[in-house]
PDB file of C-alpha atoms in Angstrom:
ATOM      1  CA  UNK U  26      72.795 129.118 107.012  1.00  0.00           C
ATOM      2  CA  UNK U  27      76.046 130.995 107.264  1.00  0.00           C
ATOM      3  CA  UNK U  28      79.476 129.539 106.860  1.00  0.00           C
ATOM      4  CA  UNK U  29      81.580 129.274 109.987  1.00  0.00           C
ATOM      5  CA  UNK U  30      85.241 130.137 109.556  1.00  0.00           C
ATOM      6  CA  UNK U  31      86.364 129.088 113.012  1.00  0.00           C
ATOM      7  CA  UNK U  32      87.998 125.711 113.438  1.00  0.00           C
ATOM      8  CA  UNK U  33      85.905 122.710 114.377  1.00  0.00           C
ATOM      9  CA  UNK U  34      85.515 121.531 117.959  1.00  0.00           C
ATOM     10  CA  UNK U  35      88.525 119.222 117.657  1.00  0.00           C
ATOM     11  CA  UNK U  36      90.737 121.924 116.140  1.00  0.00           C
ATOM     12  CA  UNK U  37      90.510 120.438 112.652  1.00  0.00           C
ATOM     13  CA  UNK U  38      89.462 121.990 109.372  1.00  0.00           C
ATOM     14  CA  UNK U  39      87.074 124.965 109.262  1.00  0.00           C
ATOM     15  CA  UNK U  40      83.406 124.036 109.572  1.00  0.00           C
ATOM     16  CA  UNK U  41      81.439 124.540 106.349  1.00  0.00           C
ATOM     17  CA  UNK U  42      77.672 124.678 106.866  1.00  0.00           C
ATOM     18  CA  UNK U  43      76.397 126.551 103.814  1.00  0.00           C
ATOM     19  CA  UNK U  44      74.925 124.037 101.323  1.00  0.00           C
ATOM     20  CA  UNK U  45      76.209 126.062  98.357  1.00  0.00           C
ATOM     21  CA  UNK U  46      79.753 125.426  99.550  1.00  0.00           C
ATOM     22  CA  UNK U  47      79.484 121.618  99.582  1.00  0.00           C
ATOM     23  CA  UNK U  48      80.488 119.411  96.652  1.00  0.00           C
ATOM     24  CA  UNK U  49      80.042 115.642  96.418  1.00  0.00           C
ATOM     25  CA  UNK U  50      82.492 113.815  94.160  1.00  0.00           C
ATOM     26  CA  UNK U  51      81.908 110.117  93.458  1.00  0.00           C
ATOM     27  CA  UNK U  52      84.851 108.047  92.276  1.00  0.00           C
ATOM     28  CA  UNK U  53      83.695 105.134  90.132  1.00  0.00           C
ATOM     29  CA  UNK U  54      85.806 102.603  88.267  1.00  0.00           C
ATOM     30  CA  UNK U  55      86.784  98.966  88.130  1.00  0.00           C
ATOM     31  CA  UNK U  56      88.629  97.246  90.957  1.00  0.00           C
ATOM     32  CA  UNK U  57      92.291  98.232  91.058  1.00  0.00           C
ATOM     33  CA  UNK U  58      91.801 101.452  89.079  1.00  0.00           C
ATOM     34  CA  UNK U  59      93.266 103.591  91.889  1.00  0.00           C
ATOM     35  CA  UNK U  60      90.159 105.256  93.353  1.00  0.00           C
ATOM     36  CA  UNK U  61      91.230 104.785  96.979  1.00  0.00           C
ATOM     37  CA  UNK U  62      94.804 105.798  96.158  1.00  0.00           C
ATOM     38  CA  UNK U  63      93.481 108.982  94.525  1.00  0.00           C
ATOM     39  CA  UNK U  64      91.426 109.783  97.643  1.00  0.00           C
ATOM     40  CA  UNK U  65      94.542 109.333  99.799  1.00  0.00           C
ATOM     41  CA  UNK U  66      96.570 111.625  97.523  1.00  0.00           C
ATOM     42  CA  UNK U  67      93.870 114.335  97.578  1.00  0.00           C
ATOM     43  CA  UNK U  68      93.510 114.160 101.365  1.00  0.00           C
ATOM     44  CA  UNK U  69      97.286 114.430 101.808  1.00  0.00           C
ATOM     45  CA  UNK U  70      97.666 117.242  99.261  1.00  0.00           C
ATOM     46  CA  UNK U  71      94.865 119.180 100.964  1.00  0.00           C
ATOM     47  CA  UNK U  72      96.406 118.756 104.400  1.00  0.00           C
ATOM     48  CA  UNK U  73      93.542 116.667 105.805  1.00  0.00           C
ATOM     49  CA  UNK U  74      95.974 113.840 106.605  1.00  0.00           C
ATOM     50  CA  UNK U  75      99.701 114.024 107.210  1.00  0.00           C
ATOM     51  CA  UNK U  76     100.648 111.451 104.592  1.00  0.00           C
ATOM     52  CA  UNK U  77      98.853 109.191 102.155  1.00  0.00           C
ATOM     53  CA  UNK U  78      98.208 105.650 103.294  1.00  0.00           C
ATOM     54  CA  UNK U  79      98.599 102.606 101.055  1.00  0.00           C
ATOM     55  CA  UNK U  80      96.065  99.918 100.169  1.00  0.00           C
ATOM     56  CA  UNK U  81      98.760  97.230 100.356  1.00  0.00           C
ATOM     57  CA  UNK U  82      99.680  98.317 103.889  1.00  0.00           C
ATOM     58  CA  UNK U  83      96.055  98.596 105.066  1.00  0.00           C
ATOM     59  CA  UNK U  84      96.567 102.224 106.100  1.00  0.00           C
ATOM     60  CA  UNK U  85      94.054 104.078 103.934  1.00  0.00           C
ATOM     61  CA  UNK U  86      91.319 106.302 105.354  1.00  0.00           C
ATOM     62  CA  UNK U  87      88.524 104.716 103.306  1.00  0.00           C
ATOM     63  CA  UNK U  88      89.420 101.047 103.749  1.00  0.00           C
ATOM     64  CA  UNK U  89      89.283 100.753 107.527  1.00  0.00           C
ATOM     65  CA  UNK U  90      87.041  97.673 107.568  1.00  0.00           C
ATOM     66  CA  UNK U  91      89.000  94.495 108.446  1.00  0.00           C
ATOM     67  CA  UNK U  92      87.596  92.739 105.354  1.00  0.00           C
ATOM     68  CA  UNK U  93      88.798  95.600 103.124  1.00  0.00           C
ATOM     69  CA  UNK U  94      92.266  95.494 104.676  1.00  0.00           C
ATOM     70  CA  UNK U  95      92.446  91.705 104.313  1.00  0.00           C
ATOM     71  CA  UNK U  96      91.203  91.714 100.692  1.00  0.00           C
ATOM     72  CA  UNK U  97      93.163  94.877  99.782  1.00  0.00           C
ATOM     73  CA  UNK U  98      90.095  96.361  98.100  1.00  0.00           C
ATOM     74  CA  UNK U  99      87.131  98.496  99.093  1.00  0.00           C
ATOM     75  CA  UNK U 100      84.140  96.471 100.245  1.00  0.00           C
ATOM     76  CA  UNK U 101      81.758  99.347 100.975  1.00  0.00           C
ATOM     77  CA  UNK U 102      81.123 102.966 100.093  1.00  0.00           C
ATOM     78  CA  UNK U 103      83.250 105.412 102.091  1.00  0.00           C
ATOM     79  CA  UNK U 104      83.063 109.179 102.473  1.00  0.00           C
ATOM     80  CA  UNK U 105      86.260 111.189 103.003  1.00  0.00           C
ATOM     81  CA  UNK U 106      85.578 114.916 103.481  1.00  0.00           C
ATOM     82  CA  UNK U 107      88.112 117.677 102.956  1.00  0.00           C
ATOM     83  CA  UNK U 108      87.939 121.466 102.915  1.00  0.00           C
ATOM     84  CA  UNK U 109      89.565 123.420 100.093  1.00  0.00           C
ATOM     85  CA  UNK U 110      89.212 127.204  99.760  1.00  0.00           C
ATOM     86  CA  UNK U 111      86.187 127.263 102.082  1.00  0.00           C
ATOM     87  CA  UNK U 112      84.448 124.535 100.069  1.00  0.00           C
ATOM     88  CA  UNK U 113      83.740 121.169 101.658  1.00  0.00           C
ATOM     89  CA  UNK U 114      84.379 118.319  99.231  1.00  0.00           C
ATOM     90  CA  UNK U 115      82.929 114.920 100.107  1.00  0.00           C
ATOM     91  CA  UNK U 116      84.985 112.315  98.260  1.00  0.00           C
ATOM     92  CA  UNK U 117      82.865 109.175  97.871  1.00  0.00           C
ATOM     93  CA  UNK U 118      85.065 106.136  97.290  1.00  0.00           C
ATOM     94  CA  UNK U 119      83.109 103.248  95.767  1.00  0.00           C
ATOM     95  CA  UNK U 120      84.066  99.574  95.572  1.00  0.00           C
ATOM     96  CA  UNK U 121      85.043  98.499  92.076  1.00  0.00           C
ATOM     97  CA  UNK U 122      83.565  95.028  91.976  1.00  0.00           C
ATOM     98  CA  UNK U 123      80.458  94.215  89.938  1.00  0.00           C
ATOM     99  CA  UNK U 124      78.215  93.222  92.839  1.00  0.00           C
ATOM    100  CA  UNK U 125      78.436  96.732  94.274  1.00  0.00           C
ATOM    101  CA  UNK U 126      77.318  98.298  90.980  1.00  0.00           C
ATOM    102  CA  UNK U 127      74.199  96.081  91.057  1.00  0.00           C
ATOM    103  CA  UNK U 128      73.506  97.133  94.650  1.00  0.00           C
ATOM    104  CA  UNK U 129      73.992 100.785  93.703  1.00  0.00           C
ATOM    105  CA  UNK U 130      71.552 100.526  90.785  1.00  0.00           C
ATOM    106  CA  UNK U 131      68.991  98.763  92.963  1.00  0.00           C
ATOM    107  CA  UNK U 132      69.157 101.666  95.426  1.00  0.00           C
ATOM    108  CA  UNK U 133      68.435 104.258  92.754  1.00  0.00           C
TER     109      UNK U 133
END
């Protein structure tokens, strides 16, 4: 498959379809380590979003679930894609609590 350089249908980032140009980055760490904050900073620095949201304000891309906003922590896995130098990077933001790690291991 060839890479498409034209903008996506909604006028967003260029569409990347070539598998060799896709990277998956999983952020893993304990609760409160800053994984979601790092995702926000990377999305803002790459121009995917206009400004970084804050966990305490409930304005982050990855924590859109009402339970996550209420608890001020990730409650499920979230994928936040960005395009950098014609490479699509899927940032996978994981919850930091122990129960999720057990669920993740069970799925492997």
